[in-house]
Short mmCIF file of C-alpha atoms in Angstrom, two decimals:
data_model
loop_
_atom_site.label_atom_id
_atom_site.label_comp_id
_atom_site.label_asym_id
_atom_site.label_seq_id
_atom_site.Cartn_x
_atom_site.Cartn_y
_atom_site.Cartn_z
CA UNK A 1 0.00 0.00 0.00
CA UNK A 2 0.87 3.67 -0.02
CA UNK A 3 3.50 4.89 2.45
CA UNK A 4 4.01 8.61 3.00
CA UNK A 5 7.02 9.93 4.86
CA UNK A 6 7.20 13.53 6.06
CA UNK A 7 10.13 15.65 7.28
CA UNK A 8 10.94 17.40 9.48
CA UNK A 9 8.77 16.45 12.45
CA UNK A 10 9.24 19.89 13.98
CA UNK A 11 10.21 23.18 12.39
CA UNK A 12 10.91 26.44 14.16
CA UNK A 13 11.16 29.60 12.05
CA UNK A 14 11.43 33.29 12.70
CA UNK A 15 8.50 35.39 11.63
CA UNK A 16 8.99 36.54 8.08
CA UNK A 17 11.23 33.62 7.12
CA UNK A 18 10.22 30.73 4.86
CA UNK A 19 9.27 27.22 5.91
CA UNK A 20 9.62 24.09 3.81
CA UNK A 21 8.13 20.68 4.54
CA UNK A 22 9.00 17.67 2.43
CA UNK A 23 7.17 14.41 1.79
CA UNK A 24 7.87 11.27 -0.16
CA UNK A 25 5.43 8.62 -1.27
CA UNK A 26 5.79 5.06 -2.47
CA UNK A 27 2.87 4.32 -4.81
CA UNK A 28 3.63 5.53 -8.33
CA UNK A 29 -0.12 5.41 -9.11
CA UNK A 30 -0.85 8.19 -6.59
CA UNK A 31 -2.27 11.21 -8.37
CA UNK A 32 -3.58 13.57 -5.72
CA UNK A 33 -1.49 15.26 -3.02
CA UNK A 34 -3.24 17.51 -0.51
CA UNK A 35 -1.84 19.39 2.46
CA UNK A 36 -3.80 19.83 5.66
CA UNK A 37 -3.26 22.27 8.51
CA UNK A 38 -4.31 21.37 12.03
CA UNK A 39 -4.60 24.08 14.64
CA UNK A 40 -4.65 23.27 18.33
CA UNK A 41 -7.87 21.59 19.39
CA UNK A 42 -9.29 21.42 15.89
CA UNK A 43 -9.52 18.96 13.05
CA UNK A 44 -7.21 19.14 10.03
CA UNK A 45 -8.27 21.50 7.27
CA UNK A 46 -7.26 21.43 3.61
CA UNK A 47 -5.03 24.36 2.68
CA UNK A 48 -3.77 23.44 -0.78
CA UNK A 49 -3.56 20.43 -3.06
CA UNK A 50 -1.88 19.40 -6.27
CA UNK A 51 -2.59 16.79 -8.91
CA UNK A 52 -0.09 14.64 -10.71
CA UNK A 53 -0.44 16.50 -13.99
CA UNK A 54 0.81 19.71 -12.39
CA UNK A 55 4.32 20.43 -11.14
CA UNK A 56 3.65 23.47 -9.00
CA UNK A 57 0.74 25.36 -7.52
CA UNK A 58 0.65 28.58 -5.57
CA UNK A 59 -1.95 30.27 -3.40
CA UNK A 60 -0.80 33.55 -1.86
CA UNK A 61 1.97 32.69 0.62
CA UNK A 62 1.81 28.93 0.21
CA UNK A 63 3.01 26.82 -2.68
CA UNK A 64 3.35 23.13 -3.40
CA UNK A 65 5.74 21.41 -5.75
CA UNK A 66 5.55 17.87 -7.06
CA UNK A 67 8.25 15.71 -8.58
CA UNK A 68 6.55 12.54 -9.82
CA UNK A 69 9.76 10.98 -11.04
CA UNK A 70 11.34 11.22 -7.62
CA UNK A 71 8.01 10.68 -5.84
CA UNK A 72 8.29 13.64 -3.57
CA UNK A 73 6.33 16.80 -2.97
CA UNK A 74 6.89 19.85 -0.80
CA UNK A 75 5.01 22.64 0.91
CA UNK A 76 6.53 26.10 0.94
CA UNK A 77 5.29 28.88 3.20
CA UNK A 78 6.79 32.31 2.59
CA UNK A 79 6.77 35.35 4.89
CA UNK A 80 5.65 33.22 7.82
CA UNK A 81 3.33 34.74 10.40
CA UNK A 82 2.42 33.62 13.93
CA UNK A 83 -0.93 32.30 12.67
CA UNK A 84 0.99 29.83 10.51
CA UNK A 85 1.95 27.97 13.70
CA UNK A 86 0.18 24.60 13.49
CA UNK A 87 0.71 20.97 12.56
CA UNK A 88 0.88 20.36 8.82
CA UNK A 89 0.11 17.00 7.20
CA UNK A 90 0.90 15.90 3.69
CA UNK A 91 -1.11 13.10 2.12
CA UNK A 92 -1.25 11.01 -1.02
CA UNK A 93 -3.96 8.84 -2.51
CA UNK A 94 -3.56 5.09 -2.58
CA UNK A 95 -4.76 2.95 -5.48
CA UNK A 96 -8.32 3.11 -4.12
CA UNK A 97 -8.36 6.87 -3.80
CA UNK A 98 -8.06 6.86 -0.02
CA UNK A 99 -5.70 9.36 1.55
CA UNK A 100 -2.59 8.17 3.37
CA UNK A 101 -1.27 10.87 5.69
CA UNK A 102 2.28 11.67 6.66
CA UNK A 103 3.23 11.84 10.33
CA UNK A 104 2.88 15.61 10.51
CA UNK A 105 5.18 18.59 11.03
CA UNK A 106 4.81 20.90 14.02
CA UNK A 107 5.59 24.41 12.75
CA UNK A 108 6.35 27.10 15.30
CA UNK A 109 6.70 30.69 14.10
CA UNK A 110 8.47 32.86 16.64
CA UNK A 111 8.01 36.67 16.59
CA UNK B 1 -23.89 23.98 6.74
CA UNK B 2 -22.42 23.70 10.24
CA UNK B 3 -19.71 21.31 9.12
CA UNK B 4 -19.03 17.86 10.52
CA UNK B 5 -20.36 17.61 14.05
CA UNK B 6 -18.90 15.21 16.58
CA UNK B 7 -19.91 14.37 20.12
CA UNK B 8 -18.81 14.19 22.80
CA UNK B 9 -15.81 16.53 22.53
CA UNK B 10 -14.24 14.95 25.58
CA UNK B 11 -14.83 11.61 27.21
CA UNK B 12 -13.13 10.19 30.27
CA UNK B 13 -14.00 6.65 31.16
CA UNK B 14 -12.66 3.68 33.04
CA UNK B 15 -11.15 0.62 31.50
CA UNK B 16 -13.80 -1.92 30.55
CA UNK B 17 -16.54 0.60 29.93
CA UNK B 18 -18.31 1.00 26.62
CA UNK B 19 -17.63 4.18 24.67
CA UNK B 20 -19.79 5.52 21.86
CA UNK B 21 -18.63 8.38 19.67
CA UNK B 22 -21.05 10.11 17.36
CA UNK B 23 -20.77 11.95 14.07
CA UNK B 24 -23.03 13.96 11.83
CA UNK B 25 -21.46 14.45 8.38
CA UNK B 26 -22.02 17.36 6.04
CA UNK B 27 -25.30 16.97 4.22
CA UNK B 28 -24.83 15.60 0.71
CA UNK B 29 -21.44 14.04 1.38
CA UNK B 30 -21.42 10.41 0.27
CA UNK B 31 -18.28 9.39 2.16
CA UNK B 32 -17.70 9.23 5.89
CA UNK B 33 -14.41 8.39 7.55
CA UNK B 34 -13.32 7.62 11.09
CA UNK B 35 -9.72 8.45 11.99
CA UNK B 36 -7.74 8.02 15.17
CA UNK B 37 -4.92 10.43 16.06
CA UNK B 38 -2.15 9.66 18.52
CA UNK B 39 1.33 11.04 18.99
CA UNK B 40 2.88 7.67 18.21
CA UNK B 41 0.87 6.68 15.15
CA UNK B 42 -0.37 9.97 13.73
CA UNK B 43 -3.61 9.96 11.76
CA UNK B 44 -4.87 6.44 11.17
CA UNK B 45 -7.88 5.61 9.03
CA UNK B 46 -10.07 3.17 10.93
CA UNK B 47 -13.01 2.71 8.58
CA UNK B 48 -14.89 4.50 5.85
CA UNK B 49 -18.41 4.36 4.47
CA UNK B 50 -19.83 5.13 1.05
CA UNK B 51 -23.56 5.81 0.94
CA UNK B 52 -23.90 4.37 4.46
CA UNK B 53 -22.19 1.10 3.52
CA UNK B 54 -18.86 0.19 5.17
CA UNK B 55 -16.29 -0.14 2.41
CA UNK B 56 -12.98 -0.66 4.16
CA UNK B 57 -12.60 -1.50 7.84
CA UNK B 58 -9.06 -2.82 7.59
CA UNK B 59 -7.87 -0.08 9.93
CA UNK B 60 -10.10 -1.11 12.80
CA UNK B 61 -7.62 -2.31 15.41
CA UNK B 62 -9.61 -5.24 16.79
CA UNK B 63 -13.04 -6.64 17.44
CA UNK B 64 -13.57 -4.29 20.34
CA UNK B 65 -14.11 -1.55 17.77
CA UNK B 66 -17.26 -1.32 15.67
CA UNK B 67 -18.79 1.38 13.51
CA UNK B 68 -22.23 1.87 12.06
CA UNK B 69 -23.94 4.31 9.76
CA UNK B 70 -27.69 3.73 10.01
CA UNK B 71 -28.50 6.68 7.75
CA UNK B 72 -26.83 9.39 5.72
CA UNK B 73 -26.73 11.86 8.60
CA UNK B 74 -25.40 9.79 11.47
CA UNK B 75 -22.57 7.44 12.33
CA UNK B 76 -21.23 5.91 15.52
CA UNK B 77 -17.91 4.43 16.54
CA UNK B 78 -18.16 2.10 19.50
CA UNK B 79 -15.42 0.65 21.66
CA UNK B 80 -16.41 -2.20 23.96
CA UNK B 81 -14.68 -2.86 26.26
CA UNK B 82 -12.39 0.16 26.28
CA UNK B 83 -8.72 -0.06 27.26
CA UNK B 84 -6.16 2.62 28.23
CA UNK B 85 -4.37 2.18 24.89
CA UNK B 86 -7.52 3.37 23.14
CA UNK B 87 -6.89 6.86 24.52
CA UNK B 88 -6.64 9.16 21.51
CA UNK B 89 -8.46 11.83 19.57
CA UNK B 90 -11.01 10.32 17.22
CA UNK B 91 -11.95 12.32 14.16
CA UNK B 92 -14.87 11.92 11.85
CA UNK B 93 -14.58 13.36 8.35
CA UNK B 94 -16.83 13.48 5.31
CA UNK B 95 -16.29 14.15 1.63
CA UNK B 96 -18.11 14.29 -1.68
CA UNK B 97 -15.77 11.79 -3.27
CA UNK B 98 -12.50 9.96 -2.82
CA UNK B 99 -9.36 11.72 -3.96
CA UNK B 100 -8.38 10.83 -7.46
CA UNK B 101 -8.65 11.82 -11.06
CA UNK B 102 -11.48 14.23 -11.64
CA UNK B 103 -12.48 14.44 -7.96
CA UNK B 104 -11.13 16.67 -5.25
CA UNK B 105 -11.80 14.24 -2.45
CA UNK B 106 -11.39 17.06 0.07
CA UNK B 107 -11.94 15.77 3.57
CA UNK B 108 -13.90 17.93 5.98
CA UNK B 109 -13.00 17.01 9.54
CA UNK B 110 -14.97 17.48 12.71
CA UNK B 111 -13.29 18.92 15.78
CA UNK B 112 -12.67 15.46 17.21
CA UNK B 113 -13.57 13.50 20.32
CA UNK B 114 -10.77 13.27 22.86
CA UNK B 115 -11.03 9.93 24.64
CA UNK B 116 -9.20 9.14 27.85
CA UNK B 117 -9.48 5.64 29.24
CA UNK B 118 -8.22 5.30 32.81
#
């Protein structure tokens, strides 16, 4: 089945700096790669996603890149702000279309 | 729509007791998922339903766990008997479709039920 690995597990950045989270997946048939943000005490929420026919997608301060050959994808957050502090999860679809989540990255943005 | 609604938000119980977690998905969503979140294992898919029918329960840890979806607007996850290692946050999520070609498969999560088994 699909296996998604995510790094780093924790990431501390200064406000205004960039943050990068990287994920790898194992199933070459995966074709949908969403990113979820989980704030304290809440459920994860979709923030951006990318499909296998696209290499990069951007939405304001966040962007995702996908390298299908290498089977890895990344989340980039620019000009980080305190409200970006949260746990971020990458995910990839398995052959049935179910999402397999990475272990999560705790991002802390310090003022 | 109010989003996915879960109850209770917090549950503290003693080992051996029965626990029932409840979920109301977003109206019109055909898929309902139950996840468990722990520090050690992250987000684990326990079971999911399509049109009220259980499709994949391979993530259910053991026979002590059961899930039902009697209608399109209600699902339960039951643990009987509960054990301390069941302590976790249990999330319900719903979606219009599974992720894949042509479908977004965006999951909408509830706020979770934090279970503590003493």
